[in-house]
């Protein structure tokens, strides 16, 4: 007879309650570590520092994960195809940081093919907006003729960008966002982008799989560096034609 599944419960009234050791995460489903808790900034920042992230559907309790292996993208490791190179060089777009964070969240949470589910509910959106207002979350937007055509967002601690989601409303728009994010993060001395769960799409873009142990080793070193928690701006040359910029 199979033994019952024992999952660590987090008290939502205590945002400072510690997470269980990540070695206790389940193998099936891969990486499920705890249930419950809350989405306060204190809880979320504690989670990210330990390589843990929330992922759940709106009709579920909060679920916390730390999968093994872990998908990461080195800031100098993105694989750029010939067709993407052409899209990047065409320059028929403009870029911005932190100009439309809520719009990016809504676009990332919209139903789409190959999605991991409608996981970005109202509670999650409010939580990431709180982190954005505190300077820990950032968005990158891609614009064309004043319309938002692609983008991404994530959380930053130390020199790690924890990528949460990206979206595209035009060919290659999300890949363009990722390319320029990598370029800027490399200039700032960041070490890696956490992509969380591996997929064929991420691997095709240059992501690699690290064992949980190796990922946590790198994370522990990188998050100790103090980040700039203000609004971001590009300090590298990027397409910025005013015809395409935000309204």
mmCIF file of C-alpha atoms in Angstrom:
data_model
loop_
_atom_site.group_PDB
_atom_site.id
_atom_site.type_symbol
_atom_site.label_atom_id
_atom_site.label_comp_id
_atom_site.label_asym_id
_atom_site.label_seq_id
_atom_site.Cartn_x
_atom_site.Cartn_y
_atom_site.Cartn_z
ATOM 1 C CA UNK A 1 0.000 0.000 0.000
ATOM 2 C CA UNK A 2 1.376 3.408 -0.981
ATOM 3 C CA UNK A 3 2.178 5.784 1.855
ATOM 4 C CA UNK A 4 0.156 9.019 1.944
ATOM 5 C CA UNK A 5 1.662 12.157 0.454
ATOM 6 C CA UNK A 6 2.918 14.486 3.156
ATOM 7 C CA UNK A 7 3.123 18.098 2.054
ATOM 8 C CA UNK A 8 4.412 20.885 4.256
ATOM 9 C CA UNK A 9 1.709 23.410 5.196
ATOM 10 C CA UNK A 10 2.555 27.123 5.464
ATOM 11 C CA UNK A 11 0.454 29.254 7.789
ATOM 12 C CA UNK A 12 -0.938 32.225 5.804
ATOM 13 C CA UNK A 13 -0.965 34.262 9.014
ATOM 14 C CA UNK A 14 2.797 33.973 9.403
ATOM 15 C CA UNK A 15 4.724 35.334 6.386
ATOM 16 C CA UNK A 16 8.013 34.674 8.188
ATOM 17 C CA UNK A 17 7.418 30.951 8.719
ATOM 18 C CA UNK A 18 10.372 29.169 7.105
ATOM 19 C CA UNK A 19 10.030 26.939 4.089
ATOM 20 C CA UNK A 20 10.968 23.284 4.512
ATOM 21 C CA UNK A 21 14.371 22.213 3.141
ATOM 22 C CA UNK A 22 14.179 21.988 -0.648
ATOM 23 C CA UNK A 23 15.584 18.446 -0.530
ATOM 24 C CA UNK A 24 12.123 17.437 0.695
ATOM 25 C CA UNK A 25 10.497 18.528 -2.575
ATOM 26 C CA UNK A 26 8.499 15.797 -4.277
ATOM 27 C CA UNK A 27 9.698 13.896 -7.325
ATOM 28 C CA UNK A 28 6.185 13.568 -8.738
ATOM 29 C CA UNK A 29 5.033 16.177 -9.383
ATOM 30 C CA UNK A 30 8.599 17.322 -9.808
ATOM 31 C CA UNK A 31 9.568 19.955 -7.277
ATOM 32 C CA UNK A 32 6.357 20.436 -5.300
ATOM 33 C CA UNK A 33 7.563 21.531 -1.868
ATOM 34 C CA UNK A 34 4.809 23.201 0.151
ATOM 35 C CA UNK A 35 1.215 24.388 0.140
ATOM 36 C CA UNK A 36 -0.497 27.402 1.645
ATOM 37 C CA UNK A 37 1.112 30.524 2.985
ATOM 38 C CA UNK A 38 0.610 33.922 1.431
ATOM 39 C CA UNK A 39 1.968 36.101 -1.354
ATOM 40 C CA UNK A 40 3.316 38.922 0.771
ATOM 41 C CA UNK A 41 6.556 40.571 -0.385
ATOM 42 C CA UNK A 42 8.369 39.060 2.610
ATOM 43 C CA UNK A 43 7.208 35.549 1.729
ATOM 44 C CA UNK A 44 7.947 35.904 -1.990
ATOM 45 C CA UNK A 45 11.418 37.368 -1.513
ATOM 46 C CA UNK A 46 12.255 34.646 0.990
ATOM 47 C CA UNK A 47 11.122 32.052 -1.538
ATOM 48 C CA UNK A 48 13.137 33.426 -4.446
ATOM 49 C CA UNK A 49 16.282 33.647 -2.340
ATOM 50 C CA UNK A 50 15.956 29.903 -1.740
ATOM 51 C CA UNK A 51 15.137 28.974 -5.333
ATOM 52 C CA UNK A 52 11.437 28.463 -4.576
ATOM 53 C CA UNK A 53 8.596 29.961 -6.594
ATOM 54 C CA UNK A 54 4.770 29.928 -6.515
ATOM 55 C CA UNK A 55 2.836 28.311 -9.334
ATOM 56 C CA UNK A 56 -0.829 27.378 -9.087
ATOM 57 C CA UNK A 57 -4.152 27.871 -10.791
ATOM 58 C CA UNK A 58 -6.548 30.490 -9.381
ATOM 59 C CA UNK A 59 -8.923 27.822 -8.024
ATOM 60 C CA UNK A 60 -6.127 26.064 -6.101
ATOM 61 C CA UNK A 61 -4.321 26.843 -2.848
ATOM 62 C CA UNK A 62 -0.889 28.406 -3.237
ATOM 63 C CA UNK A 63 1.659 25.785 -4.298
ATOM 64 C CA UNK A 64 5.419 26.258 -3.900
ATOM 65 C CA UNK A 65 7.980 24.570 -6.151
ATOM 66 C CA UNK A 66 11.696 23.892 -6.460
ATOM 67 C CA UNK A 67 12.140 21.457 -9.380
ATOM 68 C CA UNK A 68 15.131 19.285 -10.199
ATOM 69 C CA UNK A 69 16.599 19.900 -12.742
ATOM 70 C CA UNK A 70 16.277 23.657 -13.053
ATOM 71 C CA UNK A 71 16.176 25.562 -16.338
ATOM 72 C CA UNK A 72 18.509 28.560 -16.488
ATOM 73 C CA UNK A 73 19.786 30.861 -19.205
ATOM 74 C CA UNK A 74 23.243 32.372 -18.949
ATOM 75 C CA UNK A 75 23.105 36.067 -19.829
ATOM 76 C CA UNK A 76 25.598 35.433 -22.632
ATOM 77 C CA UNK A 77 24.087 32.102 -23.647
ATOM 78 C CA UNK A 78 20.996 32.938 -25.692
ATOM 79 C CA UNK A 79 20.870 31.105 -29.006
ATOM 80 C CA UNK A 80 19.902 33.565 -31.752
ATOM 81 C CA UNK A 81 18.716 32.095 -35.056
ATOM 82 C CA UNK A 82 19.266 33.776 -38.410
ATOM 83 C CA UNK A 83 15.613 34.737 -38.666
ATOM 84 C CA UNK A 84 15.650 36.240 -35.174
ATOM 85 C CA UNK A 85 18.839 38.135 -35.993
ATOM 86 C CA UNK A 86 17.018 39.707 -38.942
ATOM 87 C CA UNK A 87 14.066 40.654 -36.729
ATOM 88 C CA UNK A 88 16.382 42.227 -34.162
ATOM 89 C CA UNK A 89 18.362 44.191 -36.737
ATOM 90 C CA UNK A 90 15.257 45.391 -38.562
ATOM 91 C CA UNK A 91 14.670 47.794 -35.704
ATOM 92 C CA UNK A 92 10.978 48.385 -36.442
ATOM 93 C CA UNK A 93 10.193 48.529 -32.737
ATOM 94 C CA UNK A 94 11.061 50.402 -29.562
ATOM 95 C CA UNK A 95 11.976 49.074 -26.133
ATOM 96 C CA UNK A 96 11.347 50.199 -22.595
ATOM 97 C CA UNK A 97 11.801 49.016 -19.047
ATOM 98 C CA UNK A 98 9.085 49.329 -16.398
ATOM 99 C CA UNK A 99 6.754 51.517 -18.483
ATOM 100 C CA UNK A 100 3.782 49.115 -18.647
ATOM 101 C CA UNK A 101 4.260 46.534 -15.914
ATOM 102 C CA UNK A 102 0.559 45.884 -15.327
ATOM 103 C CA UNK A 103 -0.129 45.599 -19.063
ATOM 104 C CA UNK A 104 2.643 43.025 -19.369
ATOM 105 C CA UNK A 105 1.181 41.038 -16.466
ATOM 106 C CA UNK A 106 -2.253 41.012 -18.065
ATOM 107 C CA UNK A 107 -0.849 39.951 -21.425
ATOM 108 C CA UNK A 108 1.201 37.161 -19.852
ATOM 109 C CA UNK A 109 -1.868 35.902 -18.001
ATOM 110 C CA UNK A 110 -4.143 35.828 -21.044
ATOM 111 C CA UNK A 111 -5.147 32.334 -22.284
ATOM 112 C CA UNK A 112 -2.884 31.020 -25.024
ATOM 113 C CA UNK A 113 -1.612 27.861 -26.622
ATOM 114 C CA UNK A 114 1.153 25.853 -24.913
ATOM 115 C CA UNK A 115 0.535 27.697 -21.654
ATOM 116 C CA UNK A 116 1.220 26.072 -18.288
ATOM 117 C CA UNK A 117 -2.315 27.031 -17.346
ATOM 118 C CA UNK A 118 -4.198 30.148 -16.350
ATOM 119 C CA UNK A 119 -1.890 30.473 -13.361
ATOM 120 C CA UNK A 120 -1.625 34.273 -13.221
ATOM 121 C CA UNK A 121 -4.757 35.087 -11.260
ATOM 122 C CA UNK A 122 -5.713 38.286 -9.456
ATOM 123 C CA UNK A 123 -3.801 37.415 -6.273
ATOM 124 C CA UNK A 124 -0.612 36.717 -8.203
ATOM 125 C CA UNK A 125 -0.947 39.935 -10.197
ATOM 126 C CA UNK A 126 -1.399 41.993 -7.046
ATOM 127 C CA UNK A 127 1.608 40.285 -5.469
ATOM 128 C CA UNK A 128 3.914 41.076 -8.373
ATOM 129 C CA UNK A 129 2.622 44.641 -8.597
ATOM 130 C CA UNK A 130 3.572 45.000 -4.916
ATOM 131 C CA UNK A 131 7.075 43.744 -5.730
ATOM 132 C CA UNK A 132 7.228 46.130 -8.690
ATOM 133 C CA UNK A 133 6.265 49.057 -6.471
ATOM 134 C CA UNK A 134 9.068 48.071 -4.099
ATOM 135 C CA UNK A 135 11.580 47.844 -6.943
ATOM 136 C CA UNK A 136 12.068 44.066 -6.918
ATOM 137 C CA UNK A 137 10.094 43.237 -10.073
ATOM 138 C CA UNK A 138 10.684 44.610 -13.553
ATOM 139 C CA UNK A 139 9.170 44.448 -17.005
ATOM 140 C CA UNK A 140 10.607 44.874 -20.471
ATOM 141 C CA UNK A 141 8.245 46.061 -23.176
ATOM 142 C CA UNK A 142 8.447 45.848 -26.974
ATOM 143 C CA UNK A 143 6.425 48.483 -28.846
ATOM 144 C CA UNK A 144 5.470 48.999 -32.470
ATOM 145 C CA UNK A 145 3.598 52.111 -33.593
ATOM 146 C CA UNK A 146 2.597 52.762 -30.002
ATOM 147 C CA UNK A 147 1.172 49.280 -29.459
ATOM 148 C CA UNK A 148 2.549 46.783 -26.946
ATOM 149 C CA UNK A 149 3.497 43.752 -29.063
ATOM 150 C CA UNK A 150 5.619 41.746 -26.641
ATOM 151 C CA UNK A 151 7.376 41.700 -23.329
ATOM 152 C CA UNK A 152 8.385 39.858 -20.211
ATOM 153 C CA UNK A 153 8.636 40.360 -16.475
ATOM 154 C CA UNK A 154 10.484 38.887 -13.545
ATOM 155 C CA UNK A 155 11.895 39.373 -10.071
ATOM 156 C CA UNK A 156 15.432 40.530 -9.313
ATOM 157 C CA UNK A 157 17.578 39.642 -6.327
ATOM 158 C CA UNK A 158 21.287 40.287 -6.369
ATOM 159 C CA UNK A 159 22.547 39.469 -9.854
ATOM 160 C CA UNK A 160 19.833 36.984 -10.764
ATOM 161 C CA UNK A 161 16.777 37.715 -12.897
ATOM 162 C CA UNK A 162 13.992 35.281 -12.014
ATOM 163 C CA UNK A 163 12.024 35.159 -15.248
ATOM 164 C CA UNK A 164 8.319 34.689 -14.664
ATOM 165 C CA UNK A 165 6.634 34.917 -18.039
ATOM 166 C CA UNK A 166 6.734 36.512 -21.467
ATOM 167 C CA UNK A 167 4.246 37.088 -24.265
ATOM 168 C CA UNK A 168 4.161 37.930 -27.950
ATOM 169 C CA UNK A 169 1.554 39.551 -30.172
ATOM 170 C CA UNK A 170 3.825 39.773 -33.207
ATOM 171 C CA UNK A 171 6.421 37.501 -34.758
ATOM 172 C CA UNK A 172 9.539 37.191 -32.573
ATOM 173 C CA UNK A 173 8.425 39.949 -30.164
ATOM 174 C CA UNK A 174 9.009 37.950 -26.968
ATOM 175 C CA UNK A 175 12.350 36.676 -28.303
ATOM 176 C CA UNK A 176 13.377 40.248 -29.079
ATOM 177 C CA UNK A 177 12.519 41.152 -25.482
ATOM 178 C CA UNK A 178 14.613 38.280 -24.150
ATOM 179 C CA UNK A 179 17.547 39.140 -26.417
ATOM 180 C CA UNK A 180 17.726 42.738 -25.231
ATOM 181 C CA UNK A 181 17.209 41.703 -21.622
ATOM 182 C CA UNK A 182 20.257 39.441 -21.906
ATOM 183 C CA UNK A 183 22.278 42.223 -23.517
ATOM 184 C CA UNK A 184 21.465 44.695 -20.743
ATOM 185 C CA UNK A 185 21.874 42.210 -17.896
ATOM 186 C CA UNK A 186 25.287 41.229 -19.235
ATOM 187 C CA UNK A 187 26.314 44.875 -19.259
ATOM 188 C CA UNK A 188 25.183 45.191 -15.635
ATOM 189 C CA UNK A 189 27.144 42.128 -14.551
ATOM 190 C CA UNK A 190 24.231 39.778 -13.937
ATOM 191 C CA UNK A 191 25.026 36.077 -13.825
ATOM 192 C CA UNK A 192 21.957 34.205 -14.972
ATOM 193 C CA UNK A 193 18.248 34.153 -15.722
ATOM 194 C CA UNK A 194 16.197 31.579 -13.836
ATOM 195 C CA UNK A 195 13.724 30.018 -16.271
ATOM 196 C CA UNK A 196 12.278 27.679 -13.619
ATOM 197 C CA UNK A 197 10.813 24.734 -15.549
ATOM 198 C CA UNK A 198 12.516 23.369 -18.642
ATOM 199 C CA UNK A 199 10.746 23.164 -21.997
ATOM 200 C CA UNK A 200 11.722 22.442 -25.578
ATOM 201 C CA UNK A 201 11.100 26.105 -26.419
ATOM 202 C CA UNK A 202 13.438 27.370 -23.688
ATOM 203 C CA UNK A 203 16.116 24.854 -24.609
ATOM 204 C CA UNK A 204 15.907 25.993 -28.239
ATOM 205 C CA UNK A 205 16.697 29.525 -27.047
ATOM 206 C CA UNK A 206 19.825 28.388 -25.236
ATOM 207 C CA UNK A 207 18.551 27.530 -21.775
ATOM 208 C CA UNK A 208 20.273 24.656 -20.013
ATOM 209 C CA UNK A 209 19.320 22.334 -17.204
ATOM 210 C CA UNK A 210 21.210 22.443 -13.921
ATOM 211 C CA UNK A 211 20.784 20.030 -11.065
ATOM 212 C CA UNK A 212 18.909 21.591 -8.176
ATOM 213 C CA UNK A 213 22.049 21.358 -6.044
ATOM 214 C CA UNK A 214 24.183 23.194 -8.600
ATOM 215 C CA UNK A 215 21.505 25.825 -9.190
ATOM 216 C CA UNK A 216 21.194 26.532 -5.479
ATOM 217 C CA UNK A 217 24.972 26.815 -5.155
ATOM 218 C CA UNK A 218 25.084 29.470 -7.842
ATOM 219 C CA UNK A 219 22.010 31.185 -6.461
ATOM 220 C CA UNK A 220 23.432 31.449 -2.945
ATOM 221 C CA UNK A 221 26.460 33.300 -4.293
ATOM 222 C CA UNK A 222 24.613 35.591 -6.692
ATOM 223 C CA UNK A 223 21.730 36.816 -4.524
ATOM 224 C CA UNK A 224 24.057 38.137 -1.824
ATOM 225 C CA UNK A 225 25.015 41.035 -4.076
ATOM 226 C CA UNK A 226 22.881 44.089 -3.477
ATOM 227 C CA UNK A 227 20.727 45.087 -6.486
ATOM 228 C CA UNK A 228 19.489 48.504 -7.520
ATOM 229 C CA UNK A 229 15.813 48.491 -6.544
ATOM 230 C CA UNK A 230 14.827 51.580 -8.526
ATOM 231 C CA UNK A 231 13.095 51.714 -11.894
ATOM 232 C CA UNK A 232 15.207 50.357 -14.717
ATOM 233 C CA UNK A 233 16.365 52.174 -17.831
ATOM 234 C CA UNK A 234 18.498 50.943 -20.704
ATOM 235 C CA UNK A 235 22.052 52.211 -20.702
ATOM 236 C CA UNK A 236 23.000 50.354 -23.870
ATOM 237 C CA UNK A 237 22.026 51.436 -27.374
ATOM 238 C CA UNK A 238 18.647 49.924 -28.278
ATOM 239 C CA UNK A 239 16.015 50.671 -30.952
ATOM 240 C CA UNK A 240 14.151 53.728 -29.721
ATOM 241 C CA UNK A 241 12.363 55.249 -32.714
ATOM 242 C CA UNK A 242 9.768 57.633 -31.262
ATOM 243 C CA UNK A 243 7.244 56.448 -33.866
ATOM 244 C CA UNK A 244 7.186 53.048 -32.210
ATOM 245 C CA UNK A 245 7.521 54.014 -28.545
ATOM 246 C CA UNK A 246 4.873 53.877 -25.822
ATOM 247 C CA UNK A 247 2.003 56.354 -26.112
#
